[in-house]
Amino acid sequence: MSCENISWRSGQELLKQATLVEANMFARAWKCCIFDPILGPGGGFEVVGHSFGSHLVLRLGAMLADTMLAGDTIAGLILLGAAKQFPEGHPIFRLPVFVLQWLQPSLTKAFLQMALASNDPELIQQETDGCNANPMYMCKAYYRQVRNVSDDEIAKCRSLPSLLIRGGQDGIVSASDVEALAVAMPLAQMKTVANAGHVPMLEEPGKVAELIDEFIKSI
């Protein structure tokens, strides 16, 4: 073996070790600066994500899985309205921001018709106001840059107990979407809240709270 090959392999190994050290430092910082101050010192926290936020939680779980804090920081994942794959971008968000602002009320109405099962006028108005308050330049940036969690990242979360909650009338995430994620996570429990859509925690908060309570007690 040439000296050049030995040097290259040594460099790769050093890079791998440096990356692992950085990941461990980040994990400790996350635990000390985020988990401990908010939830108290210790470990075994349940991390919650909704919709595409579930992919951010999975990405966090995958990142921590390679560190010395794996299993100490995250005890389980609670994912609401989650799917294995979400649409990455949409052609409509190539339009200029001023056009998107003009379309915003119509986009909000169409989205909520798919997302909400409830006919509660107060909830519908609350969500309408919230959606219409979103700056469209932020929505454009989000939908142009959103990227799904990878299969490798999901695989690193296989050992984490997980609760997948889907609204039975969710028009955003289908049953097959969440089932695909459940298949990739052997320890996942999949639960359906019948009279809810994409935001079951708003439409059926009592039922969702019961499911989360049961899950936490089971792990």
GROMACS .gro file of C-alpha atoms in nm:
model
  219
    1MET     CA    1   0.000   0.000   0.000
    2SER     CA    2   0.142   0.339  -0.094
    3CYS     CA    3   0.209   0.618   0.155
    4GLU     CA    4  -0.043   0.825  -0.038
    5ASN     CA    5  -0.321   0.570   0.031
    6ILE     CA    6  -0.223   0.545   0.397
    7SER     CA    7  -0.235   0.925   0.427
    8TRP     CA    8  -0.576   0.942   0.256
    9ARG     CA    9  -0.724   0.672   0.481
   10SER     CA   10  -0.581   0.840   0.791
   11GLY     CA   11  -0.730   1.169   0.683
   12GLN     CA   12  -1.070   1.010   0.631
   13GLU     CA   13  -1.056   0.847   0.974
   14LEU     CA   14  -0.957   1.174   1.140
   15LEU     CA   15  -1.244   1.351   0.963
   16LYS     CA   16  -1.487   1.084   1.081
   17GLN     CA   17  -1.364   1.115   1.440
   18ALA     CA   18  -1.381   1.495   1.428
   19THR     CA   19  -1.738   1.480   1.298
   20LEU     CA   20  -1.836   1.243   1.579
   21VAL     CA   21  -1.676   1.474   1.838
   22GLU     CA   22  -1.868   1.771   1.696
   23ALA     CA   23  -2.193   1.570   1.703
   24ASN     CA   24  -2.135   1.475   2.066
   25MET     CA   25  -2.062   1.836   2.157
   26PHE     CA   26  -2.380   1.948   1.981
   27ALA     CA   27  -2.581   1.677   2.155
   28ARG     CA   28  -2.452   1.783   2.495
   29ALA     CA   29  -2.526   2.147   2.413
   30TRP     CA   30  -2.880   2.053   2.303
   31LYS     CA   31  -2.936   1.864   2.627
   32CYS     CA   32  -2.789   2.133   2.853
   33CYS     CA   33  -2.937   2.435   2.675
   34ILE     CA   34  -3.271   2.301   2.550
   35PHE     CA   35  -3.391   1.988   2.730
   36ASP     CA   36  -3.264   2.051   3.084
   37PRO     CA   37  -3.373   2.416   3.125
   38ILE     CA   38  -3.720   2.351   2.986
   39LEU     CA   39  -3.795   2.003   3.117
   40GLY     CA   40  -3.552   1.971   3.404
   41PRO     CA   41  -3.224   1.778   3.435
   42GLY     CA   42  -3.217   1.409   3.364
   43GLY     CA   43  -3.301   1.230   3.044
   44GLY     CA   44  -3.559   1.032   2.859
   45PHE     CA   45  -3.764   1.310   2.704
   46GLU     CA   46  -4.047   1.261   2.453
   47VAL     CA   47  -4.009   1.488   2.151
   48VAL     CA   48  -4.320   1.598   1.959
   49GLY     CA   49  -4.349   1.699   1.595
   50HIS     CA   50  -4.649   1.787   1.377
   51SER     CA   51  -4.682   1.753   1.000
   52PHE     CA   52  -4.344   1.828   0.837
   53GLY     CA   53  -4.216   1.905   1.187
   54SER     CA   54  -4.217   1.527   1.234
   55HIS     CA   55  -3.927   1.512   0.986
   56LEU     CA   56  -3.734   1.768   1.188
   57VAL     CA   57  -3.785   1.550   1.496
   58LEU     CA   58  -3.671   1.239   1.305
   59ARG     CA   59  -3.366   1.428   1.182
   60LEU     CA   60  -3.284   1.525   1.541
   61GLY     CA   61  -3.326   1.164   1.653
   62ALA     CA   62  -3.097   1.044   1.375
   63MET     CA   63  -2.833   1.302   1.464
   64LEU     CA   64  -2.836   1.209   1.832
   65ALA     CA   65  -2.833   0.835   1.752
   66ASP     CA   66  -2.462   0.854   1.665
   67THR     CA   67  -2.366   1.030   1.987
   68MET     CA   68  -2.287   0.922   2.341
   69LEU     CA   69  -2.622   1.070   2.448
   70ALA     CA   70  -2.831   0.832   2.238
   71GLY     CA   71  -3.103   0.688   2.460
   72ASP     CA   72  -3.024   0.939   2.734
   73THR     CA   73  -3.184   1.241   2.568
   74ILE     CA   74  -3.481   1.102   2.374
   75ALA     CA   75  -3.704   0.831   2.521
   76GLY     CA   76  -3.965   0.841   2.248
   77LEU     CA   77  -4.112   1.031   1.954
   78ILE     CA   78  -4.469   1.159   1.925
   79LEU     CA   79  -4.552   1.243   1.563
   80LEU     CA   80  -4.888   1.393   1.464
   81GLY     CA   81  -5.004   1.418   1.104
   82ALA     CA   82  -4.677   1.255   0.998
   83ALA     CA   83  -4.589   1.086   0.669
   84LYS     CA   84  -4.284   0.908   0.535
   85GLN     CA   85  -4.272   1.150   0.241
   86PHE     CA   86  -4.415   1.500   0.199
   87PRO     CA   87  -4.430   1.692  -0.130
   88GLU     CA   88  -4.103   1.877  -0.180
   89GLY     CA   89  -4.205   2.216  -0.310
   90HIS     CA   90  -4.495   2.313  -0.536
   91PRO     CA   91  -4.492   2.492  -0.873
   92ILE     CA   92  -4.724   2.763  -0.743
   93PHE     CA   93  -4.448   2.891  -0.515
   94ARG     CA   94  -4.244   2.989  -0.818
   95LEU     CA   95  -4.485   3.280  -0.856
   96PRO     CA   96  -4.380   3.628  -0.736
   97VAL     CA   97  -4.459   3.708  -0.373
   98PHE     CA   98  -4.712   3.980  -0.464
   99VAL     CA   99  -4.912   3.725  -0.665
  100LEU     CA  100  -4.900   3.475  -0.377
  101GLN     CA  101  -5.023   3.747  -0.141
  102TRP     CA  102  -5.321   3.806  -0.370
  103LEU     CA  103  -5.390   3.431  -0.380
  104GLN     CA  104  -5.337   3.377  -0.006
  105PRO     CA  105  -5.704   3.381   0.106
  106SER     CA  106  -5.794   3.125  -0.162
  107LEU     CA  107  -5.494   2.907  -0.076
  108THR     CA  108  -5.584   2.921   0.293
  109LYS     CA  109  -5.945   2.822   0.224
  110ALA     CA  110  -5.842   2.527   0.006
  111PHE     CA  111  -5.585   2.410   0.262
  112LEU     CA  112  -5.826   2.423   0.556
  113GLN     CA  113  -6.092   2.235   0.359
  114MET     CA  114  -5.842   1.947   0.337
  115ALA     CA  115  -5.692   1.990   0.683
  116LEU     CA  116  -5.995   2.036   0.911
  117ALA     CA  117  -6.271   1.787   0.981
  118SER     CA  118  -6.444   2.019   1.229
  119ASN     CA  119  -6.725   2.256   1.136
  120ASP     CA  120  -6.664   2.466   1.447
  121PRO     CA  121  -6.678   2.825   1.316
  122GLU     CA  122  -6.451   2.952   1.596
  123LEU     CA  123  -6.179   2.700   1.514
  124ILE     CA  124  -6.213   2.763   1.140
  125GLN     CA  125  -6.181   3.138   1.193
  126GLN     CA  126  -5.883   3.091   1.425
  127GLU     CA  127  -5.698   2.879   1.170
  128THR     CA  128  -5.799   3.106   0.881
  129ASP     CA  129  -5.661   3.410   1.060
  130GLY     CA  130  -5.344   3.221   1.150
  131CYS     CA  131  -5.282   3.101   0.795
  132ASN     CA  132  -5.353   3.441   0.642
  133ALA     CA  133  -5.110   3.603   0.887
  134ASN     CA  134  -4.820   3.398   0.749
  135PRO     CA  135  -4.589   3.616   0.536
  136MET     CA  136  -4.596   3.473   0.186
  137TYR     CA  137  -4.225   3.537   0.134
  138MET     CA  138  -4.166   3.294   0.422
  139CYS     CA  139  -4.409   3.039   0.276
  140LYS     CA  140  -4.237   3.069  -0.061
  141ALA     CA  141  -3.893   3.016   0.095
  142TYR     CA  142  -4.018   2.722   0.303
  143TYR     CA  143  -4.184   2.534   0.018
  144ARG     CA  144  -3.892   2.597  -0.218
  145GLN     CA  145  -3.638   2.455   0.029
  146VAL     CA  146  -3.823   2.184   0.222
  147ARG     CA  147  -3.652   1.844   0.205
  148ASN     CA  148  -3.776   1.511   0.337
  149VAL     CA  149  -3.592   1.306   0.595
  150SER     CA  150  -3.390   1.030   0.430
  151ASP     CA  151  -3.440   0.654   0.466
  152ASP     CA  152  -3.103   0.636   0.643
  153GLU     CA  153  -3.214   0.897   0.898
  154ILE     CA  154  -3.540   0.710   0.961
  155ALA     CA  155  -3.341   0.387   1.005
  156LYS     CA  156  -3.138   0.548   1.283
  157CYS     CA  157  -3.464   0.608   1.473
  158ARG     CA  158  -3.577   0.244   1.451
  159SER     CA  159  -3.490   0.177   1.816
  160LEU     CA  160  -3.695   0.470   1.946
  161PRO     CA  161  -4.050   0.400   2.069
  162SER     CA  162  -4.279   0.618   1.861
  163LEU     CA  163  -4.644   0.720   1.859
  164LEU     CA  164  -4.794   0.812   1.521
  165ILE     CA  165  -5.127   0.993   1.551
  166ARG     CA  166  -5.337   1.060   1.240
  167GLY     CA  167  -5.676   1.223   1.211
  168GLY     CA  168  -5.919   0.984   1.044
  169GLN     CA  169  -6.043   1.261   0.812
  170ASP     CA  170  -5.702   1.409   0.733
  171GLY     CA  171  -5.703   1.531   0.373
  172ILE     CA  172  -5.332   1.617   0.379
  173VAL     CA  173  -5.180   1.287   0.499
  174SER     CA  174  -5.345   0.962   0.386
  175ALA     CA  175  -5.357   0.641   0.589
  176SER     CA  176  -5.105   0.483   0.350
  177ASP     CA  177  -4.868   0.778   0.402
  178VAL     CA  178  -4.846   0.721   0.777
  179GLU     CA  179  -4.847   0.341   0.737
  180ALA     CA  180  -4.533   0.369   0.523
  181LEU     CA  181  -4.362   0.553   0.808
  182ALA     CA  182  -4.485   0.298   1.063
  183VAL     CA  183  -4.343   0.011   0.856
  184ALA     CA  184  -4.002   0.181   0.860
  185MET     CA  185  -4.017   0.219   1.241
  186PRO     CA  186  -4.080  -0.123   1.403
  187LEU     CA  187  -4.144   0.019   1.751
  188ALA     CA  188  -4.406   0.265   1.628
  189GLN     CA  189  -4.764   0.259   1.753
  190MET     CA  190  -5.011   0.396   1.499
  191LYS     CA  191  -5.332   0.552   1.630
  192THR     CA  192  -5.623   0.714   1.448
  193VAL     CA  193  -5.845   0.988   1.590
  194ALA     CA  194  -6.167   0.932   1.398
  195ASN     CA  195  -6.331   1.275   1.411
  196ALA     CA  196  -6.023   1.483   1.334
  197GLY     CA  197  -5.826   1.604   1.035
  198HIS     CA  198  -5.465   1.718   1.002
  199VAL     CA  199  -5.461   1.893   1.341
  200PRO     CA  200  -5.608   1.632   1.580
  201MET     CA  201  -5.457   1.814   1.881
  202LEU     CA  202  -5.687   2.108   1.804
  203GLU     CA  203  -5.998   1.918   1.699
  204GLU     CA  204  -5.986   1.635   1.956
  205PRO     CA  205  -5.743   1.756   2.227
  206GLY     CA  206  -5.885   1.526   2.496
  207LYS     CA  207  -5.846   1.213   2.284
  208VAL     CA  208  -5.495   1.310   2.174
  209ALA     CA  209  -5.396   1.378   2.535
  210GLU     CA  210  -5.523   1.030   2.634
  211LEU     CA  211  -5.319   0.865   2.357
  212ILE     CA  212  -5.004   1.052   2.455
  213ASP     CA  213  -5.055   0.972   2.823
  214GLU     CA  214  -5.097   0.600   2.746
  215PHE     CA  215  -4.790   0.602   2.523
  216ILE     CA  216  -4.568   0.770   2.781
  217LYS     CA  217  -4.678   0.525   3.050
  218SER     CA  218  -4.600   0.232   2.818
  219ILE     CA  219  -4.234   0.318   2.753
   0.00000   0.00000   0.00000
